[in-house]
């Protein structure tokens, strides 16, 4: 109670002002009611000033007049509120709790606590307001994705995944292997924009392509499909001009940094929003091969200096990197570093890659790490392998000379290394052949493709600028090709060899000799019969890469103009000329040799009753009417004999002939029959095959 000498009286609890009463009565004792809510939070008085209102004893409050006079304010039963407790909120006022919730006091002195929810905070008299967007960085380096909250996850395979997406764009990352099949690395980044197949590829070496065409970039910004692109010696930056989050992507060929401003409490889709997402949920199937998730563990016995590399990675814990620790924790970057260098050789710039990734992420948040290159022996800020462009089955790496070049991915090269070859087998086609060698496989052996040639030094390989495959083409009669017939095969032979054009007496390159060969197998044996009334018979022969036709036709004149027809009558002892003609053979390469012809009274060429006309390429000595002409001189040959029939036999007579193909190059395929002996010169080593085509024609008597 207080004697009121002025009209305004301050009410305090625990030394804190609660309210001001206006006293109009001029009485010795004045009674007033004070209504409020008790809650752990912030006090608001009617004028809006705030403070923590505490009454440690919980017993009484104090009235203070303007002149400092005082009295005692005591709560009593039946009052409409209580000033006793931890915190007092006046009626119809609000505040903020210690956990950020909104707290209000109703007119009936009832307290209400309401969480502000994700992305909001409590301010003033219990108002929940939206938090400002928070700048954040998602880093993808090696096989590790570090999301905007600093959580890390490792990609175990060679598939493509969505890093983030927002209206109008999806950011996708493709992972590939390098020197080992069981360790993956970020290979390239794709900005998949709205529109028909609008994809901007950020690739190794600073190459940027749009719809398959390479873009020319510099430090001067250029815009394509609302993406602003720039390039300098450190890498490529792509700013999404229509992004509501202000998103930009930096890529140096090995590490991607995605800068964005996302409202607090908002989780972006993709691995950058939450790296612990199930990979199958964010996998991009159209960019992933069917076997991309099948990883073969390599058992090469390599041991990596994990202890030493862990010390290297732990440099991120120390100065000068600690200047950024308050903004970006180094732990996920250290994990990315050790996860890689404990199972992969510390080459191709990897000793500096993860340190550089941390420093770049810090710089995007305006945190600078000073003089770190000197203390870590990372000399240049130029992106590793900048402007070195490799094919899909290659990656840029340190080569044997200490420079950079395109080496084979392990998944591509493994089958060739096992077979100790530089590419696929020779492709053979009739009288030509080609072979393609992988440039990256030759690079591994320090072989310069430009000094390679075939037997003829003027025949060099042609390098495909996109795939880096080197192809050598040759024919049977070009580039020094050697053509031979061995047993039952016709074989082309050539070699790829290296020529040192420097004129030096010494060389520091390995000698190269790659033998190439094509061969064709024996002709398939087939027989066919007809009666002479059909006048001719044609047979298709398939032998290796060759497909040709063989025709047997009978004539009644030496000039072979009067073909035997179904109405032609041939008398006994009348001369008949038979032509064996081919189509589809290269007459510069091979010749046809009639090896033998004989007659039987049965369709079978091996019938018991048999009469020889030609044996071993020459007329049989028992029949003086037989003459063989142009045998082995071209792709056609013919012979003549006088008509006959088997004694005491009626019915059809069948004429069978056997032909060989002979290699003309360096050989004489023409037959030479010596006088009465009619000996055949040996031509075994010249024949394409020893089981050649058979053809049969028949006539009826």
XYZ file of C-alpha atoms in Angstrom:
701
model
C 0.000 0.000 0.000
C 1.138 3.475 -0.866
C -0.041 6.963 -0.215
C -0.673 8.378 -3.635
C 0.714 11.915 -3.935
C 0.855 11.947 -7.777
C -1.389 10.507 -10.413
C 1.180 8.150 -12.088
C 2.539 5.183 -10.138
C 5.014 2.590 -11.480
C 4.467 -1.085 -10.698
C 7.621 -3.249 -10.377
C 8.285 -6.895 -9.692
C 11.804 -7.908 -8.806
C 13.017 -4.442 -9.778
C 11.411 -4.626 -13.214
C 8.633 -2.315 -14.299
C 5.374 -4.081 -14.967
C 3.037 -1.198 -15.695
C 2.094 2.326 -14.670
C -1.064 3.058 -12.771
C -2.786 6.385 -12.922
C -4.074 7.217 -9.433
C -6.933 9.677 -9.331
C -8.310 8.946 -5.875
C -6.977 11.025 -2.976
C -7.161 8.380 -0.301
C -4.731 6.971 2.122
C -5.085 3.436 0.780
C -5.628 2.743 -2.915
C -6.312 -0.748 -4.273
C -5.558 -1.774 -7.894
C -5.643 -5.070 -9.832
C -2.755 -6.171 -12.147
C -3.484 -8.972 -14.641
C -0.595 -10.853 -16.359
C 0.640 -14.293 -17.492
C 3.527 -16.109 -15.908
C 5.857 -17.905 -18.376
C 9.545 -18.466 -18.944
C 10.219 -15.914 -21.656
C 10.427 -12.170 -22.242
C 8.401 -9.546 -20.436
C 6.450 -6.937 -22.410
C 4.914 -4.001 -20.585
C 2.146 -1.887 -22.122
C 4.675 0.610 -23.486
C 6.545 -2.170 -25.285
C 9.759 -2.064 -23.259
C 11.041 -5.477 -22.381
C 13.125 -7.326 -19.877
C 13.242 -10.491 -17.863
C 10.846 -10.159 -14.989
C 11.874 -12.258 -12.038
C 10.646 -12.258 -8.456
C 13.197 -14.496 -6.771
C 11.314 -14.662 -3.526
C 7.964 -15.014 -5.240
C 6.370 -12.942 -2.433
C 5.896 -9.335 -3.353
C 6.319 -6.474 -5.799
C 7.070 -2.805 -5.319
C 5.263 0.393 -6.180
C 7.431 3.382 -6.917
C 6.189 6.869 -7.373
C 7.740 9.452 -9.627
C 9.701 10.952 -6.753
C 11.027 7.594 -5.697
C 8.594 6.968 -2.853
C 7.656 3.372 -2.512
C 5.046 1.036 -1.225
C 4.309 -2.637 -1.244
C 2.271 -4.515 -3.823
C 1.017 -7.858 -2.614
C -0.834 -10.479 -4.602
C -3.974 -11.827 -2.964
C -6.528 -14.427 -3.522
C -9.122 -13.378 -6.028
C -6.849 -11.112 -8.034
C -7.297 -11.383 -11.783
C -3.673 -12.349 -12.365
C -0.489 -13.006 -10.522
C 2.833 -11.163 -10.552
C 4.508 -14.019 -8.771
C 6.720 -16.404 -10.801
C 9.545 -16.397 -13.395
C 8.239 -14.124 -16.148
C 5.257 -11.879 -16.492
C 3.516 -11.019 -19.773
C 0.918 -8.295 -19.564
C -2.523 -9.074 -20.920
C -2.923 -8.940 -24.724
C 0.839 -8.760 -25.210
C 3.329 -11.269 -26.651
C 6.992 -12.172 -26.629
C 9.509 -14.828 -27.701
C 10.474 -17.893 -25.740
C 14.074 -19.033 -25.332
C 13.557 -21.775 -27.935
C 12.326 -19.247 -30.523
C 8.608 -19.914 -30.054
C 6.004 -17.154 -30.012
C 4.372 -16.595 -26.568
C 1.167 -14.556 -26.101
C -1.011 -13.666 -23.121
C -4.774 -13.484 -23.716
C -7.228 -11.032 -22.209
C -8.178 -13.704 -19.709
C -4.516 -14.079 -18.690
C -4.048 -17.387 -20.519
C -0.618 -18.061 -22.016
C -0.187 -19.596 -25.493
C 3.099 -20.901 -26.973
C 3.396 -21.404 -30.739
C 6.569 -22.659 -32.556
C 7.469 -20.413 -35.492
C 8.304 -23.381 -37.680
C 10.969 -24.032 -40.281
C 12.520 -21.020 -41.941
C 11.075 -18.481 -39.472
C 12.126 -16.830 -36.230
C 10.311 -15.013 -33.405
C 10.743 -11.249 -33.171
C 9.228 -8.352 -31.202
C 5.930 -9.059 -29.538
C 5.831 -12.718 -30.538
C 5.787 -12.243 -34.299
C 7.120 -15.080 -36.482
C 9.014 -13.637 -39.443
C 10.809 -15.413 -42.325
C 14.540 -15.892 -41.975
C 16.702 -14.282 -44.659
C 18.233 -16.728 -47.209
C 21.524 -18.210 -46.081
C 24.425 -18.431 -48.502
C 25.752 -21.973 -48.774
C 28.093 -24.052 -50.932
C 27.790 -27.645 -52.132
C 31.125 -29.176 -53.120
C 31.567 -32.231 -55.328
C 35.160 -33.449 -55.509
C 36.587 -36.887 -56.165
C 33.765 -39.286 -55.352
C 32.421 -37.148 -52.498
C 29.373 -34.876 -52.387
C 29.415 -32.337 -49.510
C 25.920 -30.883 -49.219
C 24.901 -27.343 -48.207
C 24.714 -28.431 -44.556
C 28.258 -29.779 -44.568
C 27.291 -33.459 -44.608
C 29.351 -35.756 -46.869
C 28.498 -38.887 -48.840
C 30.579 -40.947 -51.264
C 29.527 -42.083 -54.753
C 30.618 -45.729 -55.168
C 30.005 -46.216 -58.900
C 30.184 -44.718 -62.416
C 26.614 -43.445 -62.731
C 24.986 -40.014 -63.078
C 23.088 -38.301 -60.259
C 21.055 -35.139 -59.682
C 22.896 -32.651 -57.480
C 20.075 -30.099 -57.239
C 17.058 -28.854 -59.119
C 14.886 -25.788 -59.149
C 12.404 -24.285 -61.558
C 13.826 -24.403 -65.056
C 17.016 -26.343 -64.422
C 18.471 -29.590 -63.123
C 22.137 -29.868 -62.208
C 23.479 -33.362 -62.889
C 26.879 -34.935 -62.197
C 28.442 -37.864 -64.062
C 31.038 -40.006 -62.281
C 33.689 -42.128 -64.008
C 36.740 -44.201 -63.181
C 40.323 -43.193 -63.943
C 43.388 -45.311 -63.197
C 41.365 -47.853 -61.181
C 37.913 -49.283 -61.837
C 36.997 -49.356 -58.140
C 37.502 -45.633 -57.410
C 35.130 -43.094 -58.960
C 35.677 -39.405 -59.684
C 33.464 -36.537 -60.764
C 33.897 -36.411 -64.542
C 31.612 -33.677 -65.833
C 28.597 -31.588 -64.878
C 25.432 -31.051 -66.919
C 23.008 -28.148 -66.652
C 19.779 -29.653 -67.989
C 17.592 -26.673 -68.846
C 13.938 -26.519 -69.775
C 13.508 -26.953 -73.492
C 14.064 -29.683 -76.071
C 17.422 -31.240 -75.269
C 18.960 -28.026 -73.948
C 21.970 -29.276 -72.017
C 25.121 -27.345 -71.192
C 28.029 -29.702 -70.474
C 30.878 -28.492 -68.277
C 33.699 -30.891 -69.099
C 37.348 -31.672 -68.438
C 39.907 -29.123 -69.509
C 37.441 -26.240 -69.353
C 35.508 -27.372 -72.400
C 31.842 -26.324 -72.494
C 29.406 -27.748 -75.030
C 25.809 -26.916 -75.873
C 23.837 -29.396 -77.959
C 27.092 -31.125 -78.866
C 28.854 -27.967 -80.085
C 31.820 -26.504 -78.233
C 31.431 -22.926 -76.982
C 34.235 -20.373 -77.113
C 34.520 -18.735 -73.688
C 36.692 -16.142 -71.960
C 36.528 -13.830 -68.950
C 33.933 -11.788 -70.835
C 30.483 -13.172 -69.941
C 28.347 -14.734 -72.656
C 24.761 -15.846 -72.130
C 23.046 -18.953 -73.483
C 19.512 -19.888 -72.423
C 19.685 -17.539 -69.391
C 22.979 -19.034 -68.225
C 25.904 -16.607 -68.008
C 29.194 -18.343 -68.789
C 32.760 -17.198 -68.136
C 36.122 -18.936 -68.203
C 39.536 -18.133 -66.765
C 42.635 -20.138 -65.882
C 40.997 -21.496 -62.737
C 37.920 -22.939 -64.435
C 34.432 -22.204 -65.769
C 31.607 -20.392 -63.970
C 27.948 -20.730 -64.947
C 25.438 -18.340 -63.342
C 21.755 -19.188 -63.549
C 20.312 -15.745 -64.231
C 16.710 -16.758 -63.519
C 17.444 -18.757 -60.382
C 15.380 -17.613 -57.424
C 18.225 -18.811 -55.211
C 20.988 -16.963 -57.059
C 22.601 -20.285 -57.959
C 25.964 -20.461 -59.741
C 28.239 -23.386 -60.635
C 32.030 -23.368 -60.761
C 33.871 -26.300 -62.357
C 37.628 -26.700 -62.802
C 37.460 -30.087 -64.515
C 37.671 -32.115 -61.293
C 35.752 -30.220 -58.584
C 32.317 -28.588 -58.801
C 31.250 -25.813 -56.414
C 27.551 -24.939 -56.335
C 26.801 -21.623 -54.625
C 23.214 -20.917 -53.661
C 21.012 -18.975 -51.236
C 18.229 -21.140 -49.936
C 15.754 -19.994 -47.278
C 16.461 -21.567 -43.908
C 14.459 -24.722 -43.408
C 14.140 -25.393 -47.140
C 15.725 -28.615 -48.377
C 16.703 -28.587 -52.036
C 16.052 -31.711 -54.123
C 19.159 -33.682 -55.021
C 22.378 -34.677 -53.288
C 23.411 -31.062 -52.668
C 20.267 -30.555 -50.605
C 20.815 -33.755 -48.662
C 23.775 -35.982 -49.470
C 22.373 -38.920 -47.494
C 19.518 -39.454 -49.949
C 19.111 -42.936 -51.400
C 21.158 -42.930 -54.611
C 18.512 -44.777 -56.603
C 16.130 -41.867 -55.946
C 18.447 -39.315 -57.565
C 20.042 -41.486 -60.270
C 19.764 -40.121 -63.827
C 19.082 -43.263 -65.857
C 19.361 -41.681 -69.304
C 22.932 -40.606 -68.513
C 23.938 -43.887 -66.863
C 24.978 -47.097 -68.583
C 23.290 -50.368 -67.634
C 26.450 -51.574 -65.900
C 27.491 -48.285 -64.291
C 26.751 -49.547 -60.789
C 28.756 -52.765 -61.248
C 32.176 -52.095 -59.783
C 34.955 -54.674 -59.956
C 37.365 -54.585 -57.049
C 40.928 -54.432 -58.303
C 43.342 -56.916 -56.776
C 46.603 -55.544 -58.117
C 48.284 -55.586 -54.719
C 48.995 -51.855 -54.735
C 49.581 -50.366 -51.309
C 48.990 -46.693 -50.736
C 50.620 -44.497 -48.124
C 47.456 -43.923 -46.124
C 49.235 -42.685 -42.989
C 51.239 -40.150 -44.949
C 48.222 -39.054 -46.978
C 46.109 -38.653 -43.827
C 48.702 -36.199 -42.514
C 48.454 -34.352 -45.801
C 44.668 -34.158 -45.609
C 44.810 -33.063 -41.945
C 46.520 -29.844 -43.009
C 42.987 -28.496 -43.384
C 42.723 -28.518 -39.571
C 45.569 -26.060 -39.176
C 46.563 -22.544 -40.139
C 46.090 -20.913 -42.540
C 42.929 -22.930 -43.259
C 41.557 -22.281 -39.771
C 40.637 -18.758 -40.843
C 37.622 -20.308 -42.598
C 36.614 -22.843 -39.949
C 33.889 -20.583 -38.558
C 32.143 -20.609 -41.947
C 32.924 -24.078 -43.326
C 33.937 -27.057 -41.238
C 36.949 -28.852 -42.741
C 35.920 -32.353 -41.618
C 33.980 -33.433 -44.751
C 36.792 -32.184 -46.982
C 39.320 -34.129 -44.921
C 37.153 -37.234 -45.261
C 36.902 -36.781 -49.028
C 40.687 -36.454 -49.168
C 41.529 -39.520 -47.072
C 38.813 -41.689 -48.661
C 40.488 -41.118 -52.030
C 44.206 -41.065 -51.259
C 44.091 -44.159 -49.052
C 43.001 -46.285 -52.034
C 44.289 -44.404 -55.060
C 47.758 -43.146 -56.051
C 48.556 -39.548 -55.089
C 49.035 -38.370 -58.671
C 47.284 -36.106 -61.202
C 47.154 -33.157 -58.804
C 45.220 -35.014 -56.096
C 47.558 -33.837 -53.312
C 46.280 -30.312 -53.885
C 42.783 -30.992 -55.256
C 41.005 -31.357 -51.917
C 42.842 -28.429 -50.316
C 41.927 -26.295 -53.314
C 38.306 -27.449 -53.079
C 38.093 -26.224 -49.460
C 39.729 -22.875 -50.230
C 37.411 -22.287 -53.217
C 34.322 -23.074 -51.134
C 35.525 -20.571 -48.520
C 36.081 -17.866 -51.134
C 32.503 -18.246 -52.366
C 31.399 -17.296 -48.833
C 33.828 -14.346 -48.843
C 36.321 -16.082 -46.577
C 39.898 -15.846 -47.793
C 42.645 -18.303 -46.860
C 45.986 -16.527 -47.143
C 49.284 -18.008 -48.385
C 48.097 -21.594 -48.313
C 49.838 -22.571 -51.552
C 53.268 -21.812 -50.139
C 52.770 -23.881 -47.006
C 51.367 -26.868 -48.955
C 53.625 -26.741 -52.058
C 50.624 -26.217 -54.345
C 52.239 -23.781 -56.717
C 49.630 -22.668 -59.253
C 45.986 -21.682 -59.209
C 45.620 -22.778 -62.844
C 43.194 -25.645 -63.186
C 44.903 -28.994 -63.643
C 44.780 -30.082 -67.308
C 43.228 -26.806 -68.411
C 42.622 -26.870 -72.202
C 43.602 -30.537 -72.524
C 40.584 -32.275 -74.045
C 40.165 -36.038 -73.864
C 37.684 -38.490 -75.376
C 34.945 -40.309 -73.484
C 37.173 -43.313 -72.685
C 40.061 -41.110 -71.522
C 40.917 -38.730 -68.694
C 43.590 -36.077 -68.410
C 46.511 -37.036 -66.199
C 50.219 -36.692 -65.605
C 52.186 -38.560 -68.236
C 55.619 -40.178 -68.124
C 57.347 -36.968 -69.197
C 55.901 -34.957 -66.314
C 53.403 -33.132 -68.504
C 49.728 -33.866 -69.027
C 48.038 -36.017 -71.630
C 44.999 -38.222 -72.144
C 45.270 -41.661 -70.543
C 42.856 -44.592 -70.786
C 40.202 -45.173 -68.180
C 40.811 -48.483 -66.455
C 37.376 -49.814 -67.420
C 38.200 -49.206 -71.105
C 41.794 -50.405 -71.104
C 41.630 -53.492 -68.886
C 40.758 -55.994 -71.646
C 43.490 -54.666 -73.934
C 46.097 -54.718 -71.184
C 45.278 -58.331 -70.385
C 45.671 -59.268 -74.057
C 48.765 -57.048 -74.397
C 47.301 -55.248 -77.409
C 46.676 -51.642 -78.394
C 43.173 -52.131 -79.766
C 40.669 -54.401 -81.453
C 41.715 -57.174 -83.906
C 42.209 -56.437 -87.592
C 38.990 -56.048 -89.585
C 39.233 -57.989 -92.866
C 37.081 -57.541 -95.963
C 37.827 -59.414 -99.207
C 41.079 -57.841 -100.424
C 41.385 -55.051 -97.834
C 41.857 -54.684 -94.091
C 41.975 -52.057 -91.355
C 42.992 -51.869 -87.726
C 42.333 -49.190 -85.095
C 44.616 -48.559 -82.128
C 43.713 -46.604 -78.983
C 45.811 -43.478 -78.709
C 45.690 -43.563 -74.921
C 47.088 -47.111 -74.825
C 50.027 -46.007 -76.932
C 50.441 -42.951 -74.714
C 50.912 -45.246 -71.729
C 53.915 -46.802 -73.515
C 55.217 -43.397 -74.612
C 54.601 -44.269 -78.277
C 54.139 -41.379 -80.690
C 51.506 -42.449 -83.202
C 52.855 -40.015 -85.819
C 56.036 -42.092 -86.332
C 54.108 -45.319 -86.950
C 53.606 -46.668 -90.462
C 52.927 -49.901 -92.349
C 55.557 -51.820 -94.348
C 55.370 -48.979 -96.818
C 56.586 -45.888 -94.929
C 54.132 -43.674 -96.782
C 51.176 -45.562 -95.277
C 50.554 -43.888 -91.914
C 47.702 -44.052 -89.438
C 44.906 -41.487 -89.347
C 43.957 -40.110 -85.910
C 40.315 -39.336 -85.139
C 40.313 -35.986 -83.338
C 37.238 -36.872 -81.285
C 37.979 -40.450 -80.203
C 41.784 -40.317 -80.526
C 41.713 -43.728 -82.226
C 44.454 -44.235 -84.845
C 43.382 -46.271 -87.900
C 45.575 -48.003 -90.490
C 44.001 -49.146 -93.778
C 45.599 -51.322 -96.431
C 44.727 -53.555 -99.377
C 46.207 -56.789 -100.662
C 48.291 -54.921 -103.230
C 49.135 -51.707 -101.301
C 51.267 -50.529 -98.385
C 53.730 -53.385 -98.712
C 51.181 -56.095 -97.998
C 52.522 -59.638 -98.364
C 50.051 -62.099 -99.878
C 50.620 -65.816 -99.252
C 48.691 -69.075 -99.443
C 49.262 -71.423 -96.562
C 47.666 -74.831 -96.574
C 43.963 -74.053 -96.714
C 44.139 -70.297 -96.247
C 44.860 -67.164 -98.227
C 46.638 -64.677 -95.961
C 47.391 -60.935 -96.143
C 50.264 -59.833 -93.955
C 51.451 -56.374 -92.984
C 53.042 -54.741 -89.956
C 52.845 -51.472 -88.062
C 56.344 -50.329 -87.231
C 57.933 -47.191 -85.785
C 60.358 -45.058 -87.704
C 62.612 -42.608 -85.892
C 62.586 -39.611 -88.197
C 64.950 -37.547 -86.075
C 68.028 -38.920 -87.819
C 69.694 -39.485 -84.483
C 72.067 -42.373 -83.917
C 70.174 -43.262 -80.774
C 66.544 -43.503 -79.723
C 64.844 -43.472 -76.349
C 61.588 -44.950 -77.548
C 60.729 -48.639 -77.537
C 60.768 -50.339 -80.896
C 57.279 -51.005 -82.189
C 56.260 -53.873 -84.451
C 52.636 -54.922 -84.620
C 51.911 -57.765 -87.049
C 48.613 -57.665 -88.897
C 47.068 -60.467 -90.911
C 43.856 -61.480 -92.614
C 43.077 -64.976 -93.831
C 40.217 -66.653 -95.587
C 39.215 -70.214 -94.880
C 38.564 -73.012 -97.345
C 35.681 -72.967 -99.754
C 32.643 -74.842 -98.614
C 32.207 -78.037 -100.630
C 28.899 -78.395 -102.398
C 27.617 -80.397 -105.364
C 24.784 -79.758 -107.758
C 23.522 -81.751 -110.733
C 21.417 -81.117 -113.819
C 20.683 -82.688 -117.175
C 22.154 -81.122 -120.264
C 18.733 -80.071 -121.424
C 18.972 -77.276 -118.825
C 22.022 -76.041 -120.789
C 23.904 -74.587 -117.792
C 24.172 -74.671 -114.012
C 25.130 -71.833 -111.696
C 26.291 -72.231 -108.136
C 26.982 -69.617 -105.436
C 30.207 -70.153 -103.534
C 30.917 -68.562 -100.130
C 34.521 -68.658 -98.977
C 35.562 -66.471 -96.055
C 34.905 -62.865 -97.021
C 34.338 -63.818 -100.680
C 30.998 -64.612 -102.225
C 31.093 -65.444 -105.906
C 29.183 -67.450 -108.482
C 30.464 -70.369 -110.548
C 28.718 -71.295 -113.789
C 29.223 -74.465 -115.866
C 27.898 -74.183 -119.411
C 28.203 -76.445 -122.484
C 28.752 -75.303 -126.120
C 28.938 -77.037 -129.469
C 31.612 -74.739 -130.988
C 35.168 -73.780 -130.056
C 34.334 -70.066 -129.917
C 31.661 -70.905 -127.352
C 28.876 -68.999 -129.063
C 26.472 -71.914 -129.616
C 25.229 -72.930 -126.193
C 23.706 -76.332 -125.709
C 19.968 -76.016 -125.157
C 17.239 -78.436 -124.236
C 16.588 -79.111 -127.922
C 20.215 -79.603 -128.911
C 21.099 -83.116 -130.009
C 24.641 -84.202 -129.280
C 25.916 -87.233 -131.095
C 28.359 -89.702 -129.718
C 31.951 -88.690 -130.433
C 30.833 -85.098 -131.084
C 33.097 -82.487 -129.489
C 31.592 -80.518 -126.605
C 33.184 -77.435 -125.071
C 32.530 -76.816 -121.354
C 33.177 -73.379 -119.825
C 33.713 -72.839 -116.088
C 33.193 -69.134 -115.412
C 33.210 -67.140 -112.137
C 31.777 -63.751 -111.189
C 32.672 -61.753 -108.091
C 36.382 -62.558 -107.877
C 39.238 -60.086 -108.176
C 41.148 -61.264 -111.255
C 44.184 -59.308 -110.081
C 44.289 -61.365 -106.956
C 43.301 -64.924 -107.832
C 42.924 -67.274 -110.784
C 40.677 -70.281 -111.312
C 42.384 -73.642 -111.840
C 40.387 -76.650 -113.027
C 41.937 -79.353 -110.921
C 39.905 -82.358 -112.153
C 36.801 -83.398 -114.087
C 35.260 -86.853 -114.299
C 32.021 -88.573 -115.268
C 29.824 -90.975 -113.318
C 26.539 -92.716 -113.965
C 25.219 -91.474 -110.622
C 24.654 -88.082 -109.019
C 27.305 -88.817 -106.471
C 30.788 -87.655 -107.525
C 32.176 -90.644 -105.619
C 30.154 -93.253 -107.473
C 31.946 -96.503 -108.117
C 31.707 -96.228 -111.917
C 33.931 -93.300 -112.859
C 35.653 -91.962 -116.000
C 38.412 -89.314 -115.711
C 38.682 -86.453 -118.182
C 41.052 -84.102 -116.321
C 43.437 -85.081 -113.555
C 45.753 -82.747 -111.631
C 44.891 -79.883 -113.948
C 45.851 -81.754 -117.138
C 43.944 -83.969 -119.630
C 43.873 -87.582 -118.574
C 46.334 -89.529 -120.710
C 43.753 -92.223 -121.357
C 41.500 -89.874 -123.357
C 43.139 -88.147 -126.304
C 40.020 -86.089 -127.078
C 40.349 -83.978 -123.926
C 41.870 -80.506 -124.304
C 42.239 -77.966 -121.461
C 42.623 -74.254 -122.278
C 43.315 -71.074 -120.226
C 43.634 -73.121 -117.079
C 44.921 -70.887 -114.263
C 45.165 -67.741 -116.424
C 42.069 -65.930 -115.186
C 38.814 -66.289 -113.365
C 37.369 -68.480 -116.121
C 38.610 -71.655 -117.820
C 37.280 -74.185 -120.335
C 37.966 -77.604 -121.766
C 36.623 -79.871 -124.490
C 36.041 -83.591 -124.967
C 34.132 -85.920 -127.312
C 30.720 -87.110 -126.158
C 30.473 -90.651 -124.857
C 28.294 -92.978 -122.827
C 29.060 -95.761 -120.368
C 29.187 -99.172 -122.036
C 26.231 -101.350 -121.254
C 24.644 -98.560 -119.189
C 21.624 -96.452 -119.922
C 20.348 -93.369 -118.220
C 22.025 -90.110 -117.288
C 25.720 -89.320 -117.367
C 26.970 -86.826 -114.792
C 29.990 -84.573 -115.334
C 31.712 -83.360 -112.158
C 34.451 -80.737 -111.915
C 36.613 -79.603 -109.030
C 38.168 -76.111 -109.043
C 40.864 -74.394 -107.004
C 41.481 -70.677 -106.483
C 45.144 -69.799 -106.919
C 47.010 -66.726 -105.624
C 48.395 -64.898 -108.641
C 50.772 -62.526 -106.870
C 54.292 -63.876 -107.159
C 53.057 -67.202 -108.503
C 52.390 -68.766 -111.875
C 48.928 -70.263 -111.694
C 48.785 -71.342 -115.359
C 49.067 -75.102 -115.737
C 51.922 -76.683 -117.629
C 51.360 -80.218 -118.866
C 54.548 -81.867 -120.215
C 54.014 -83.845 -123.424
C 52.771 -87.331 -123.156
C 53.516 -87.528 -119.457
C 51.372 -84.464 -118.848
C 52.985 -83.931 -115.462
C 51.523 -81.258 -113.230
C 53.836 -78.831 -111.581
C 53.310 -78.617 -107.853
C 51.111 -75.670 -106.973
C 50.224 -76.728 -103.429
C 51.585 -73.629 -101.814
C 49.656 -71.376 -104.178
C 46.151 -72.698 -103.637
C 43.654 -70.843 -101.532
C 42.177 -74.149 -100.388
C 42.495 -77.846 -100.924
C 38.800 -78.646 -100.758
C 37.535 -76.330 -103.463
C 34.178 -75.937 -105.144
C 32.563 -78.883 -106.920
C 30.079 -78.419 -109.723
C 28.113 -81.040 -111.638
C 26.116 -81.119 -114.849
C 24.299 -84.064 -116.409
C 23.152 -85.184 -119.819
C 20.898 -87.943 -120.876
C 21.527 -90.366 -123.708
